[in-house]
Short mmCIF file of C-alpha atoms in Angstrom, two decimals:
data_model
loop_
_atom_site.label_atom_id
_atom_site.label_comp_id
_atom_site.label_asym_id
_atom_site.label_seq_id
_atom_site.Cartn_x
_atom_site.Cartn_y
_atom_site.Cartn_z
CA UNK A 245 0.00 0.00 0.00
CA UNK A 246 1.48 3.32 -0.94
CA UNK A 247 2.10 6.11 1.59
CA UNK A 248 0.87 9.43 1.01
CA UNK A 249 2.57 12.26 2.61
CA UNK A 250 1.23 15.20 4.20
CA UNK A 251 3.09 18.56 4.02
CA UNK A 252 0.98 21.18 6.29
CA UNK A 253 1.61 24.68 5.38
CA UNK A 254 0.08 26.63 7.77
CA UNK A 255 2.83 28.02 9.48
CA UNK A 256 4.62 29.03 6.11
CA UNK A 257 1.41 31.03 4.67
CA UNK A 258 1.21 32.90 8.31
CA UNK A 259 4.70 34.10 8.51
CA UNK A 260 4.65 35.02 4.72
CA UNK A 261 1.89 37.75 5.44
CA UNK A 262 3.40 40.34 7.05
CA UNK A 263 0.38 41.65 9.12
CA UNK A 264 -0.32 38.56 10.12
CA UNK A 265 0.94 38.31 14.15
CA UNK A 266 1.28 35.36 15.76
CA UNK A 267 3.57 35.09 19.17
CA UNK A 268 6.22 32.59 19.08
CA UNK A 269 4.36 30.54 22.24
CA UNK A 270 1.28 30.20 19.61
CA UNK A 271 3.65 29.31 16.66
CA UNK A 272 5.33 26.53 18.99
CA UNK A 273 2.04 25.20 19.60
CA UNK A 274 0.57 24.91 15.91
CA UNK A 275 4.11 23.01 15.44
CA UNK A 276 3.61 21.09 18.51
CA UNK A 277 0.07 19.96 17.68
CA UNK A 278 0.95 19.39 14.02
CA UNK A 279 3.49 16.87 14.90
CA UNK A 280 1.31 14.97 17.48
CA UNK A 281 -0.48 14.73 14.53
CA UNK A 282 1.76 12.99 12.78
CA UNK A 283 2.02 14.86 9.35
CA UNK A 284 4.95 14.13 7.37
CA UNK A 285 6.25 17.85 7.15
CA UNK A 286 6.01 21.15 8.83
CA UNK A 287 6.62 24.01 6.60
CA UNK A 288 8.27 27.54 7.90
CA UNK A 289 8.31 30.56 5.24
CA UNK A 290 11.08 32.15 4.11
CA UNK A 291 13.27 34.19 6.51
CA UNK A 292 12.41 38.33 6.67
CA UNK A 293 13.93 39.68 10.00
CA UNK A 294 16.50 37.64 11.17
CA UNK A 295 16.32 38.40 14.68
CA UNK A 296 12.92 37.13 15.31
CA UNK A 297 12.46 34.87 12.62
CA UNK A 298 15.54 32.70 12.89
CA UNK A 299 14.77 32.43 16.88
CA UNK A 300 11.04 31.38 15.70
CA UNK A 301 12.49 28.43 14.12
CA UNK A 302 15.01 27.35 16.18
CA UNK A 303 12.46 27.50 19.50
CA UNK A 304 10.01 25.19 16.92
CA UNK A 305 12.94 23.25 15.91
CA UNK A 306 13.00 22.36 19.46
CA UNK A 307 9.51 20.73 19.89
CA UNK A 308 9.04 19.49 16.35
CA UNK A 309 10.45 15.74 17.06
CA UNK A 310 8.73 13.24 14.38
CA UNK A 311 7.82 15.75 11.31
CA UNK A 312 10.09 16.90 8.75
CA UNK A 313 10.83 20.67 9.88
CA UNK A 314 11.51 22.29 6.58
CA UNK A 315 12.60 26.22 5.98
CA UNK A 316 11.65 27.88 2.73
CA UNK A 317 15.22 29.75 1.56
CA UNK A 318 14.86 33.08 0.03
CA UNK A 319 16.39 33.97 -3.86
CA UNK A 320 20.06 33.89 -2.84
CA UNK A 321 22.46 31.43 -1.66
CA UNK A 322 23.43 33.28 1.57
CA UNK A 323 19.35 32.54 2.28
CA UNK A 324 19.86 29.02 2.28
CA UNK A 325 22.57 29.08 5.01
CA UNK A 326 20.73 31.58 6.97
CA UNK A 327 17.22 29.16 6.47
CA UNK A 328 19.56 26.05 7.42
CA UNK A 329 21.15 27.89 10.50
CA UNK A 330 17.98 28.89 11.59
CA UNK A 331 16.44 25.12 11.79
CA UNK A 332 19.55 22.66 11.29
CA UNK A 333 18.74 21.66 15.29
CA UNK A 334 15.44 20.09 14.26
CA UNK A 335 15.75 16.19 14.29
CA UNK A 336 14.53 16.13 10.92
CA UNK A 337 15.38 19.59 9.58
CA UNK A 338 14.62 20.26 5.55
CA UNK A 339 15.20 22.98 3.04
CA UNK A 340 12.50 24.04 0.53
CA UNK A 341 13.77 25.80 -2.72
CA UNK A 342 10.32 27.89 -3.72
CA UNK A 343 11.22 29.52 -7.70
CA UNK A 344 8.49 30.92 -10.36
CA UNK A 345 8.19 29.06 -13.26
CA UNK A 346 5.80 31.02 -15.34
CA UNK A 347 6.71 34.11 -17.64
CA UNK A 348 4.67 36.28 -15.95
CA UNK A 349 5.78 35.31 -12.33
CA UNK A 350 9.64 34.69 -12.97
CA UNK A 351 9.37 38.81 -14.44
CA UNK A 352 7.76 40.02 -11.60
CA UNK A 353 9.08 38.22 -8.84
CA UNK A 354 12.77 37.47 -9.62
CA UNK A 355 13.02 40.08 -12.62
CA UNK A 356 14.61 37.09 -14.41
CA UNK A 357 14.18 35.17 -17.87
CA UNK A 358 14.21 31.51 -18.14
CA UNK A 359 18.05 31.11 -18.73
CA UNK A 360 18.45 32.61 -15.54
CA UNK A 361 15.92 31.15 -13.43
CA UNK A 362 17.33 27.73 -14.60
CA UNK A 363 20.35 28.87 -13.44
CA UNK A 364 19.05 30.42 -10.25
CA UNK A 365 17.44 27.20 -9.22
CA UNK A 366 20.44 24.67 -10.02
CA UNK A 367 22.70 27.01 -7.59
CA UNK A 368 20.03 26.83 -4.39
CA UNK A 369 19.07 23.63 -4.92
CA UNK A 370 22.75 22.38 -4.88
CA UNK A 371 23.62 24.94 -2.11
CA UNK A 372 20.94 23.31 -0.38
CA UNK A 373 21.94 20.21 -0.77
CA UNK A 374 25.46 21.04 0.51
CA UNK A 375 24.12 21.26 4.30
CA UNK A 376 20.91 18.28 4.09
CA UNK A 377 19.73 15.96 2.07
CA UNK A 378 16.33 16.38 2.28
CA UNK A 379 15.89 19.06 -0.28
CA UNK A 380 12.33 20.70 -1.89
CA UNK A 381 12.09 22.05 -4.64
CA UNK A 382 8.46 23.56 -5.37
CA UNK A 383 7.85 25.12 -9.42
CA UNK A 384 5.63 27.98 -8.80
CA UNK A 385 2.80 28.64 -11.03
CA UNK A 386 4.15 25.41 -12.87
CA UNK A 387 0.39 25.03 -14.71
CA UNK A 388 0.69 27.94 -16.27
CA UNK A 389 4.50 27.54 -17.35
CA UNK A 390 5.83 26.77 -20.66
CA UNK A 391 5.77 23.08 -20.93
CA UNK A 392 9.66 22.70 -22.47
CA UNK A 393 10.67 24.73 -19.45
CA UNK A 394 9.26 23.46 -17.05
CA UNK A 395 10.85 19.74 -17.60
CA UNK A 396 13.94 21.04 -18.13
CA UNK A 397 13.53 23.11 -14.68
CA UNK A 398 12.65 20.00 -13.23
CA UNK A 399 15.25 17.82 -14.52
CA UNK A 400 17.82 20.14 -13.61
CA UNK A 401 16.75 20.54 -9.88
CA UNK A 402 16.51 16.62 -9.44
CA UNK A 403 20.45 16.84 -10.51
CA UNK A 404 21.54 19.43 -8.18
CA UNK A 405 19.77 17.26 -5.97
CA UNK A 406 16.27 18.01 -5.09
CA UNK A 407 14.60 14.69 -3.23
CA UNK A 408 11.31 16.16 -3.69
CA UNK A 409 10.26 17.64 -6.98
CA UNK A 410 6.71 20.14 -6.37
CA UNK A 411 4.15 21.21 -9.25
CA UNK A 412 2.49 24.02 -7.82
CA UNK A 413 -1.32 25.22 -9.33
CA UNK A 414 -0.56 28.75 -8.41
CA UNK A 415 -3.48 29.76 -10.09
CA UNK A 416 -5.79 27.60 -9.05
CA UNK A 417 -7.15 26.95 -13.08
CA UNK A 418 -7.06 23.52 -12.96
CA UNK A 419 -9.81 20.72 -13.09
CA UNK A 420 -9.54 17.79 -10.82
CA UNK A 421 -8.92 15.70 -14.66
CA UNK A 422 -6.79 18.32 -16.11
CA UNK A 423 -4.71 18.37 -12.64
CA UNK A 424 -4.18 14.17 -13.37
CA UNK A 425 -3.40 14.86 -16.87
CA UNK A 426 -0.73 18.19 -15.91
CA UNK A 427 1.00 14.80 -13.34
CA UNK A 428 1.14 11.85 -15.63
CA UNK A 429 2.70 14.69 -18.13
CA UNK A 430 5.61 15.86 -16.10
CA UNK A 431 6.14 12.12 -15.11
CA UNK A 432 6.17 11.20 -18.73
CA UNK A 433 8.42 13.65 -19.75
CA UNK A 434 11.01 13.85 -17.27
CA UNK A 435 12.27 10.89 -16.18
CA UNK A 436 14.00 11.86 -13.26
CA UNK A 437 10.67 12.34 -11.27
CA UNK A 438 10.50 9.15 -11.05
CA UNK A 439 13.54 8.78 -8.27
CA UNK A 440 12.18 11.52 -5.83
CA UNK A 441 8.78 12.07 -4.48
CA UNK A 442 6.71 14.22 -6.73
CA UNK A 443 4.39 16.35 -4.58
CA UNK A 444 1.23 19.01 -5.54
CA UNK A 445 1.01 22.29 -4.39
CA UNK A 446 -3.18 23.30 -5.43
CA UNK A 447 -5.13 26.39 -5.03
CA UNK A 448 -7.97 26.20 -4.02
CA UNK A 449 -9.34 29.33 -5.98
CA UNK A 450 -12.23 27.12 -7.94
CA UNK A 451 -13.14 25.05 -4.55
CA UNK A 452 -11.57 21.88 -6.18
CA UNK A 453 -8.56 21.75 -4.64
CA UNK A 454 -9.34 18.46 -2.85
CA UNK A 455 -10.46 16.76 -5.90
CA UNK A 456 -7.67 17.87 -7.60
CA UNK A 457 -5.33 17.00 -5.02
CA UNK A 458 -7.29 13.24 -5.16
CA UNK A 459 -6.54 13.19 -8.73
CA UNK A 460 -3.20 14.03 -8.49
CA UNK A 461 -2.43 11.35 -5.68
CA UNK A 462 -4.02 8.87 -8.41
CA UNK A 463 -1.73 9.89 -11.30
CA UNK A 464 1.12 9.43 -9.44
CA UNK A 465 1.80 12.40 -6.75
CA UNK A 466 2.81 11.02 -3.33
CA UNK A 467 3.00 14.61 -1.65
CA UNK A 468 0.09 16.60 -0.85
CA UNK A 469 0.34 20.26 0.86
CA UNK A 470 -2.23 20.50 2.96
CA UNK A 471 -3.35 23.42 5.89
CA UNK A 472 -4.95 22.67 9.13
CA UNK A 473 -6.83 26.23 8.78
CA UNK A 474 -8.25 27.48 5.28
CA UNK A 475 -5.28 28.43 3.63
CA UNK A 476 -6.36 28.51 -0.09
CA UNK A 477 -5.07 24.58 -0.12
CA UNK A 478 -6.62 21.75 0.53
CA UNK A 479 -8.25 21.36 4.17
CA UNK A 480 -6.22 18.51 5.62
CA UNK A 481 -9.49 17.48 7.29
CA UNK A 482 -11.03 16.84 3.64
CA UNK A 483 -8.27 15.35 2.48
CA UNK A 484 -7.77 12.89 5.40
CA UNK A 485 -11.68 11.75 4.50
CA UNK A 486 -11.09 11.38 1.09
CA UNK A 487 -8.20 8.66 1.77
CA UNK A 488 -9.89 7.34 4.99
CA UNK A 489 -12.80 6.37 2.69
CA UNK A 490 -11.57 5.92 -0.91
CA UNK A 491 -7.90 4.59 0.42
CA UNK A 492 -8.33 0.74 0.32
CA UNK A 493 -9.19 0.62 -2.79
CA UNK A 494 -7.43 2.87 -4.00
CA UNK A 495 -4.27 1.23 -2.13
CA UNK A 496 -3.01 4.43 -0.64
CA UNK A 497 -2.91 5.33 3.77
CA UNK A 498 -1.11 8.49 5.36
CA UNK A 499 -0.04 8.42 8.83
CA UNK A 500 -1.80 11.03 10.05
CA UNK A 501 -4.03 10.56 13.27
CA UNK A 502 -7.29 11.34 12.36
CA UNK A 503 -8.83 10.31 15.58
CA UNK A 504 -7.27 14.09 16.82
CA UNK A 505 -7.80 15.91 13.46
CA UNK A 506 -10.97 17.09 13.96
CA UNK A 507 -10.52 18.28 17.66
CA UNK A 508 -6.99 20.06 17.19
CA UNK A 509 -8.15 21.61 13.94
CA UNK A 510 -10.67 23.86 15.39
CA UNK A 511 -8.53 24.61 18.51
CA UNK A 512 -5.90 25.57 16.04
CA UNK A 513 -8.70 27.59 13.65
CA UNK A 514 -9.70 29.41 16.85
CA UNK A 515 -6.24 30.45 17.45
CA UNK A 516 -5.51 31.89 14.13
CA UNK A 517 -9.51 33.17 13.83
CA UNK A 518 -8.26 36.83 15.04
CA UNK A 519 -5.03 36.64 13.76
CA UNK A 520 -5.29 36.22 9.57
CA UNK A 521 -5.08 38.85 7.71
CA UNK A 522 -3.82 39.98 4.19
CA UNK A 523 -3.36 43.06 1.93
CA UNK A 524 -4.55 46.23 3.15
CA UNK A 525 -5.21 46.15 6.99
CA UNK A 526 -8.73 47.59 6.47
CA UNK A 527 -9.80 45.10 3.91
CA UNK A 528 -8.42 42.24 5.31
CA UNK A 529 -11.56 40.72 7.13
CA UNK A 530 -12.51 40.16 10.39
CA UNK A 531 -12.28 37.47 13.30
CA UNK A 532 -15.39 36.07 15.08
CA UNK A 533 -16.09 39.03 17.27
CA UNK A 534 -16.04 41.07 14.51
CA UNK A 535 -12.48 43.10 14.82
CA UNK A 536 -10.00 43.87 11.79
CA UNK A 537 -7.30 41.23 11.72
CA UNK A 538 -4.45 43.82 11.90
CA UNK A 539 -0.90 44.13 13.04
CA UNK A 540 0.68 47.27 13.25
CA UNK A 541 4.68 48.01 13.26
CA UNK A 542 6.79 50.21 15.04
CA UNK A 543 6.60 52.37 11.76
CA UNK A 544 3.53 53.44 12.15
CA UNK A 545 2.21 56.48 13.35
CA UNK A 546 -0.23 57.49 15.93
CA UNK A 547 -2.56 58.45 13.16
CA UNK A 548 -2.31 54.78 11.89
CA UNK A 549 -2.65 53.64 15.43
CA UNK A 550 -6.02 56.16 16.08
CA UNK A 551 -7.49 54.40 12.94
CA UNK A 552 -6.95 51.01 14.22
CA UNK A 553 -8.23 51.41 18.11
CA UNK A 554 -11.23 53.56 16.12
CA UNK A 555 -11.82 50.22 13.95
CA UNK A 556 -11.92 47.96 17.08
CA UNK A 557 -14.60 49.77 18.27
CA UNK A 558 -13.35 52.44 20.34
CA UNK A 559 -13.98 56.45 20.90
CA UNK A 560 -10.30 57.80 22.56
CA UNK A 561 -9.95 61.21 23.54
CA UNK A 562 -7.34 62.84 22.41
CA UNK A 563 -5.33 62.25 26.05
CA UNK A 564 -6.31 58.49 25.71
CA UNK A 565 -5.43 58.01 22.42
CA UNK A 566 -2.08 59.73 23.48
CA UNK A 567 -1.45 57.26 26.45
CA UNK A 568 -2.34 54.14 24.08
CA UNK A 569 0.21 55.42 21.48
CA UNK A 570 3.02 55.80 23.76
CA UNK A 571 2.22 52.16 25.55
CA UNK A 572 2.26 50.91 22.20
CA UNK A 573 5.48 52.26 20.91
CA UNK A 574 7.21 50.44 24.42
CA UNK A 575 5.67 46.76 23.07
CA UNK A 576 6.34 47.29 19.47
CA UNK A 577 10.00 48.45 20.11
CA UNK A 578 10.23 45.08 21.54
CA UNK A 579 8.91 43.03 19.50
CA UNK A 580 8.74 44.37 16.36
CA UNK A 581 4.69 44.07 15.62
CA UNK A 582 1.46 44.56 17.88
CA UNK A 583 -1.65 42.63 16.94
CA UNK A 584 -5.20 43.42 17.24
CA UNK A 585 -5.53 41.34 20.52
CA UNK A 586 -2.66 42.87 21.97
CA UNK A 587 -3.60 46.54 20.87
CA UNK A 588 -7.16 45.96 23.01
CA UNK A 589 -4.84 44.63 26.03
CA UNK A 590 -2.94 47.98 25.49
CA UNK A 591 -6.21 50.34 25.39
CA UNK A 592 -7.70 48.31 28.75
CA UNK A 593 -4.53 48.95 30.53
CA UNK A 594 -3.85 52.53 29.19
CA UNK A 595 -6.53 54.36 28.21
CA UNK A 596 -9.32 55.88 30.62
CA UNK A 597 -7.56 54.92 34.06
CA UNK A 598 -10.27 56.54 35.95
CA UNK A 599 -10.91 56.19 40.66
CA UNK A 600 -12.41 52.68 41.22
CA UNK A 601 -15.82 53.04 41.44
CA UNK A 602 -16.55 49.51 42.93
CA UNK A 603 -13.72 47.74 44.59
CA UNK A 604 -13.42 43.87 44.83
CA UNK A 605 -14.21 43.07 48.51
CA UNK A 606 -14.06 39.15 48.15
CA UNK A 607 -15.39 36.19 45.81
CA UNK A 608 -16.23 32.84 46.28
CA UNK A 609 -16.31 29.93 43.59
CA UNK A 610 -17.51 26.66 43.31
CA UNK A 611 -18.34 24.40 40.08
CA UNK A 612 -18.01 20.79 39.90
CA UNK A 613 -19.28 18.30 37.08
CA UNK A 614 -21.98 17.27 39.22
CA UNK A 615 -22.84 20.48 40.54
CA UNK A 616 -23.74 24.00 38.93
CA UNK A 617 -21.41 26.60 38.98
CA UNK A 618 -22.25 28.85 42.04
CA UNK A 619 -20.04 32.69 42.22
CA UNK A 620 -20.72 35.07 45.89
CA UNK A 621 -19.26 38.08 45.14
CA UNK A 622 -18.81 41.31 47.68
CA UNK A 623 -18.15 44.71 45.87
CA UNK A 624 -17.02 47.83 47.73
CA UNK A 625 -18.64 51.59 46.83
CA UNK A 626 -18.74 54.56 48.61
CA UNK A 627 -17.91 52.84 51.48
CA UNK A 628 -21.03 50.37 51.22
CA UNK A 629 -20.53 46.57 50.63
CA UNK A 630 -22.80 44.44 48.64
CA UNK A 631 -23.40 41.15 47.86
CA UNK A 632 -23.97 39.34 44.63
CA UNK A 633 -24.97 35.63 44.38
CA UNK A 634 -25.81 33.97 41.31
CA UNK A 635 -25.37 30.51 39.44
CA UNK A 636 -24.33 30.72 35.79
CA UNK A 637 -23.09 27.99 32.77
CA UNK A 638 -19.45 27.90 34.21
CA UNK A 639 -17.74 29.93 37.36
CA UNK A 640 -17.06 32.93 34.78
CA UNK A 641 -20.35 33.11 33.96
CA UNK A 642 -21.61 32.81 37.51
CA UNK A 643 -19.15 35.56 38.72
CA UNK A 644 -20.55 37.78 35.66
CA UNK A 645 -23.98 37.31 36.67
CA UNK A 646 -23.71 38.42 40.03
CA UNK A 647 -21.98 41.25 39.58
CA UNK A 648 -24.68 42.28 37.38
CA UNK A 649 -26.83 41.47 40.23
CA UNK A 650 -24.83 44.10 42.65
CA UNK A 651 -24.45 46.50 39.95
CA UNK A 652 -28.68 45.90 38.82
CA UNK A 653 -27.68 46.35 34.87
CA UNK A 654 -27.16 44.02 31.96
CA UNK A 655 -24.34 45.14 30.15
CA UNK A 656 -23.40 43.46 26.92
CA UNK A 657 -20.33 41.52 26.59
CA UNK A 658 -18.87 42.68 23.51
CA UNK A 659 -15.72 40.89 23.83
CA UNK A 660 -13.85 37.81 26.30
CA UNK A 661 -10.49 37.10 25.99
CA UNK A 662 -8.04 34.94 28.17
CA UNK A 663 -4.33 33.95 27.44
CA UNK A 664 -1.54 33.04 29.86
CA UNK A 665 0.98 35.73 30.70
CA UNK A 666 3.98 33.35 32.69
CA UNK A 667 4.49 29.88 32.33
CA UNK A 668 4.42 27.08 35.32
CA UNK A 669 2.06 25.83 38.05
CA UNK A 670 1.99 29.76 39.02
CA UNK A 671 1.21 30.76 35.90
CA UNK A 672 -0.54 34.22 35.79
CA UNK A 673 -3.45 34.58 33.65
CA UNK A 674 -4.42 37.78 32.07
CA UNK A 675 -8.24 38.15 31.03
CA UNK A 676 -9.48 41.36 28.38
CA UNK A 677 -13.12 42.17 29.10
CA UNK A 678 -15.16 44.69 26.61
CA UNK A 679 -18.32 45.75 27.31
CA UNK A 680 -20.90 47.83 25.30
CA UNK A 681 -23.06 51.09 27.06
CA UNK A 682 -24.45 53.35 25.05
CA UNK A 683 -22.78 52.60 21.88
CA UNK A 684 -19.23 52.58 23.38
CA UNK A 685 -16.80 49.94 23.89
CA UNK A 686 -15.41 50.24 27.35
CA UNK A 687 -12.07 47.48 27.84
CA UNK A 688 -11.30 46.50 31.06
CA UNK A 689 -7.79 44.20 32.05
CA UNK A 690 -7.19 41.74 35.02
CA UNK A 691 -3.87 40.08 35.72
CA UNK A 692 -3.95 37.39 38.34
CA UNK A 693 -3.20 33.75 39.01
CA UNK A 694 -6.13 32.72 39.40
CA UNK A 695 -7.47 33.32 36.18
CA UNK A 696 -11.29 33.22 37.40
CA UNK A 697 -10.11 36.31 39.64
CA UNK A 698 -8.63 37.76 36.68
CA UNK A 699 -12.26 37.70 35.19
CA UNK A 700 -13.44 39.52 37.60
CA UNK A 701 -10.84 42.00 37.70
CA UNK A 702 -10.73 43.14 33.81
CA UNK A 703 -15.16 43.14 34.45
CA UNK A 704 -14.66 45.92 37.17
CA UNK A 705 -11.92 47.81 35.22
CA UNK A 706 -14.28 47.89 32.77
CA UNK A 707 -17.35 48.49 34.50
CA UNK A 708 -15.52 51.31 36.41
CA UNK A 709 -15.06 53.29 33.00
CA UNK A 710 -18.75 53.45 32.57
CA UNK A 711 -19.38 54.51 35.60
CA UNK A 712 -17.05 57.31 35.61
CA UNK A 713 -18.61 58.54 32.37
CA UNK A 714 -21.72 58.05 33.21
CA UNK A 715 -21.58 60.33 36.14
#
């Protein structure tokens, strides 16, 4: 029975978007969780800044034991060392040689004709191969290439010593047939193929990208790039159904554990919900809660910045929007990029610091599986303690509820997010609370290690706002 390997791309197609923000603790754990999964390969993109991207890969390298960690290399040979520097402590580190094939692409991304390209890809590919021999080589835009040069591309890349040989649908034109046809062709015609694994690269512009990917596996491919999250690629959910029911008699398997697939592919979807983005920052979509998926540089001004925080919701003063700017210049002088997520951790903790109007007195918890989640809160103002007792669907929501009770308004939760701040047993939690009076988004933030008092922390900060401007 013939293996078919999975190459996941997710990771590559995030760091290739530049306002796309992940944190390296989030990137480890999309490797981590791709591995436990058992595909074949993890892809990284090409390296940009060198201080943050090279430790990116080396921290994944790390945790990445039974994948293939492979590093895209940019259009030069120092690229290649730099990419093989950056994940040569992997256990099963790999280089990936990415060049356009097509007229149009090799003008307008290398600025080269074909004489040079084939040039340009014999020298990375055997620069490449000088430090591993597990070398990629993927022909961009191949389907729309000119058929003599692409099999002389790809006969000169399997000699410089490529081990796997790519055809990439760039374009996404191809029918699941013609996609079988465009295979058996380049096997045909360039007999080299057949001593490396030929893989598919398909775009999944016309919503076939599985079939063709199916067809392709038929005709002879034995690689398949896949992408845990929609990534314009086949889902590697669909594709694991299409050989977990057409596989035996088809004689193909992959070893990918698709007992987990379905559970760590929408933790990993939620993840990277709020953080993909492309193009312009303003026309880039939105996550779940309805928020731009932006990142913003160090570059950019406070204008830039005003625009943003205005997107997400918010109406700054002048003084505010001040405050928010300068906290936001300190974290992006750090590290380079600040994503939507962390902007709205930056207004709660900057903007409208305004005298507590209620004070957290005390709270008391319990939840069990066999018993419904019970919060007793006491708030402090003006001097005056009350109580608040309510059960809700999980201690948060309990603790919410009775607050409400205290306070005697509904407000609506615009927003809820939690992420860890330290690592450990003591781990502090951090919890980012919007809610919505009167039109306005008011953010509050709690730090804590408990993260349920955390809750009820960033809920006061922002109840506290309101109040104040509601006086």
């Amino acid at each position: 029975m013939k293996t078919i390997h999975i190459a996941d791309i997710t990771l590559r197609e995030i760091g290739m978007v530049r306002s796309t923000a992940l944190s390296f603790k989030e990137r480890v754990e999309i490797a981590r969780t791709l591995d436990r999964l058992q595909v074949d390969t993890v892809e990284l993109p090409a390296i940009r800044d060198p201080k943050t991207d090279v430790l990116s890969n080396k921290t994944i390298a790390s945790v990445v034991s039974a994948a293939h960690l492979s590093a895209a290399v940019g259009l030069t040979e120092e690229s290649v060392e730099q990419a093989w520097e950056s994940v040569k402590g992997a256990r099963r580190p790999a280089l990936h040689v990415m060049v356009p094939v097509s007229p149009v692409q090799m003008e307008y991304m290398c600025h080269k004709k074909g004489p040079a390209i084939l040039e340009l890809v014999k020298a990375l590919v055997a620069k490449a191969r000088y430090y591993t021999e597990r070398v990629e080589f993927s022909a961009l835009d191949a389907t729309r290439a000119e058929s003599a040069f692409l099999y002389e591309v790809l006969s000169a890349a399997v000699e410089a010593g490529a081990g796997t040989v790519t055809l990439c649908d760039s374009a996404g034109i191809m029918t699941a047939f013609e996609c079988a046809g465009f295979v058996r062709a380049a096997l045909e015609n360039v007999p080299a193929l057949s001593r490396v694994e030929l893989g598919v690269e398909l775009c999944d512009g016309m919503k076939m990208a599985c079939a063709c990917a199916a067809a392709a596996v038929e005709a002879g491919a034995s690689v398949v790039k896949t992408a845990i999250s929609p990534m314009n690629v086949p889902l590697t959910e669909d594709f694991a159904a299409f050989i977990r029911t057409k596989g035996d008699a088809l004689g193909i398997r992959c070893d990918l554990r698709t007992t987990e697939l379905a559970r760590a592919a929408g933790q990993l979807q939620w993840m990277l919900q709020t953080q993909r983005s492309s193009g312009s920052p303003f026309d880039s979509g939105v996550d779940d809660g309805g928020n731009p998926a932006i990142c913003l540089s160090a570059g950019d001004d406070i204008a830039e910045m005003v625009k943003v925080v205005r997107h997400l919701g918010y109406d700054l003063s002048e003084e505010d929007n001040a405050k928010v700017y300068e906290a936001f210049q300190r974290i992006a002088a750090k590290k380079h990029f600040v994503s939507t997520r962390e902007l709205d951790a930056i207004v709660a903790s900057s903007a409208m610091q305004v005298p507590a109007a209620y004070r957290i007195v005390s709270h008391v918890i319990t939840c069990g599986n066999s018993i419904s989640a019970m919060a007793n809160l006491t708030l402090e103002r003006d001097g005056e303690r009350e109580q608040g007792m309510a059960a809700g669907d999980g201690p948060i929501d309990a603790a919410f509820l009775a607050i409400e009770q205290i306070i005697g308004h509904h407000y609506e939760l615009a927003d809820f997010q939690i992420q860890t701040v330290t690592e450990g047993r003591e781990a502090m939690g951090s919890a980012l609370v919007k809610l919505r009076a009167g039109g306005k988004l008011y953010s509050g933030n709690g730090i804590s290690t408990d993260i349920i008092g955390a809750c009820i922390r960033a809920y006061i900060s922002a109840l506290n706002k309101i109040v104040y401007e509601q006086a």
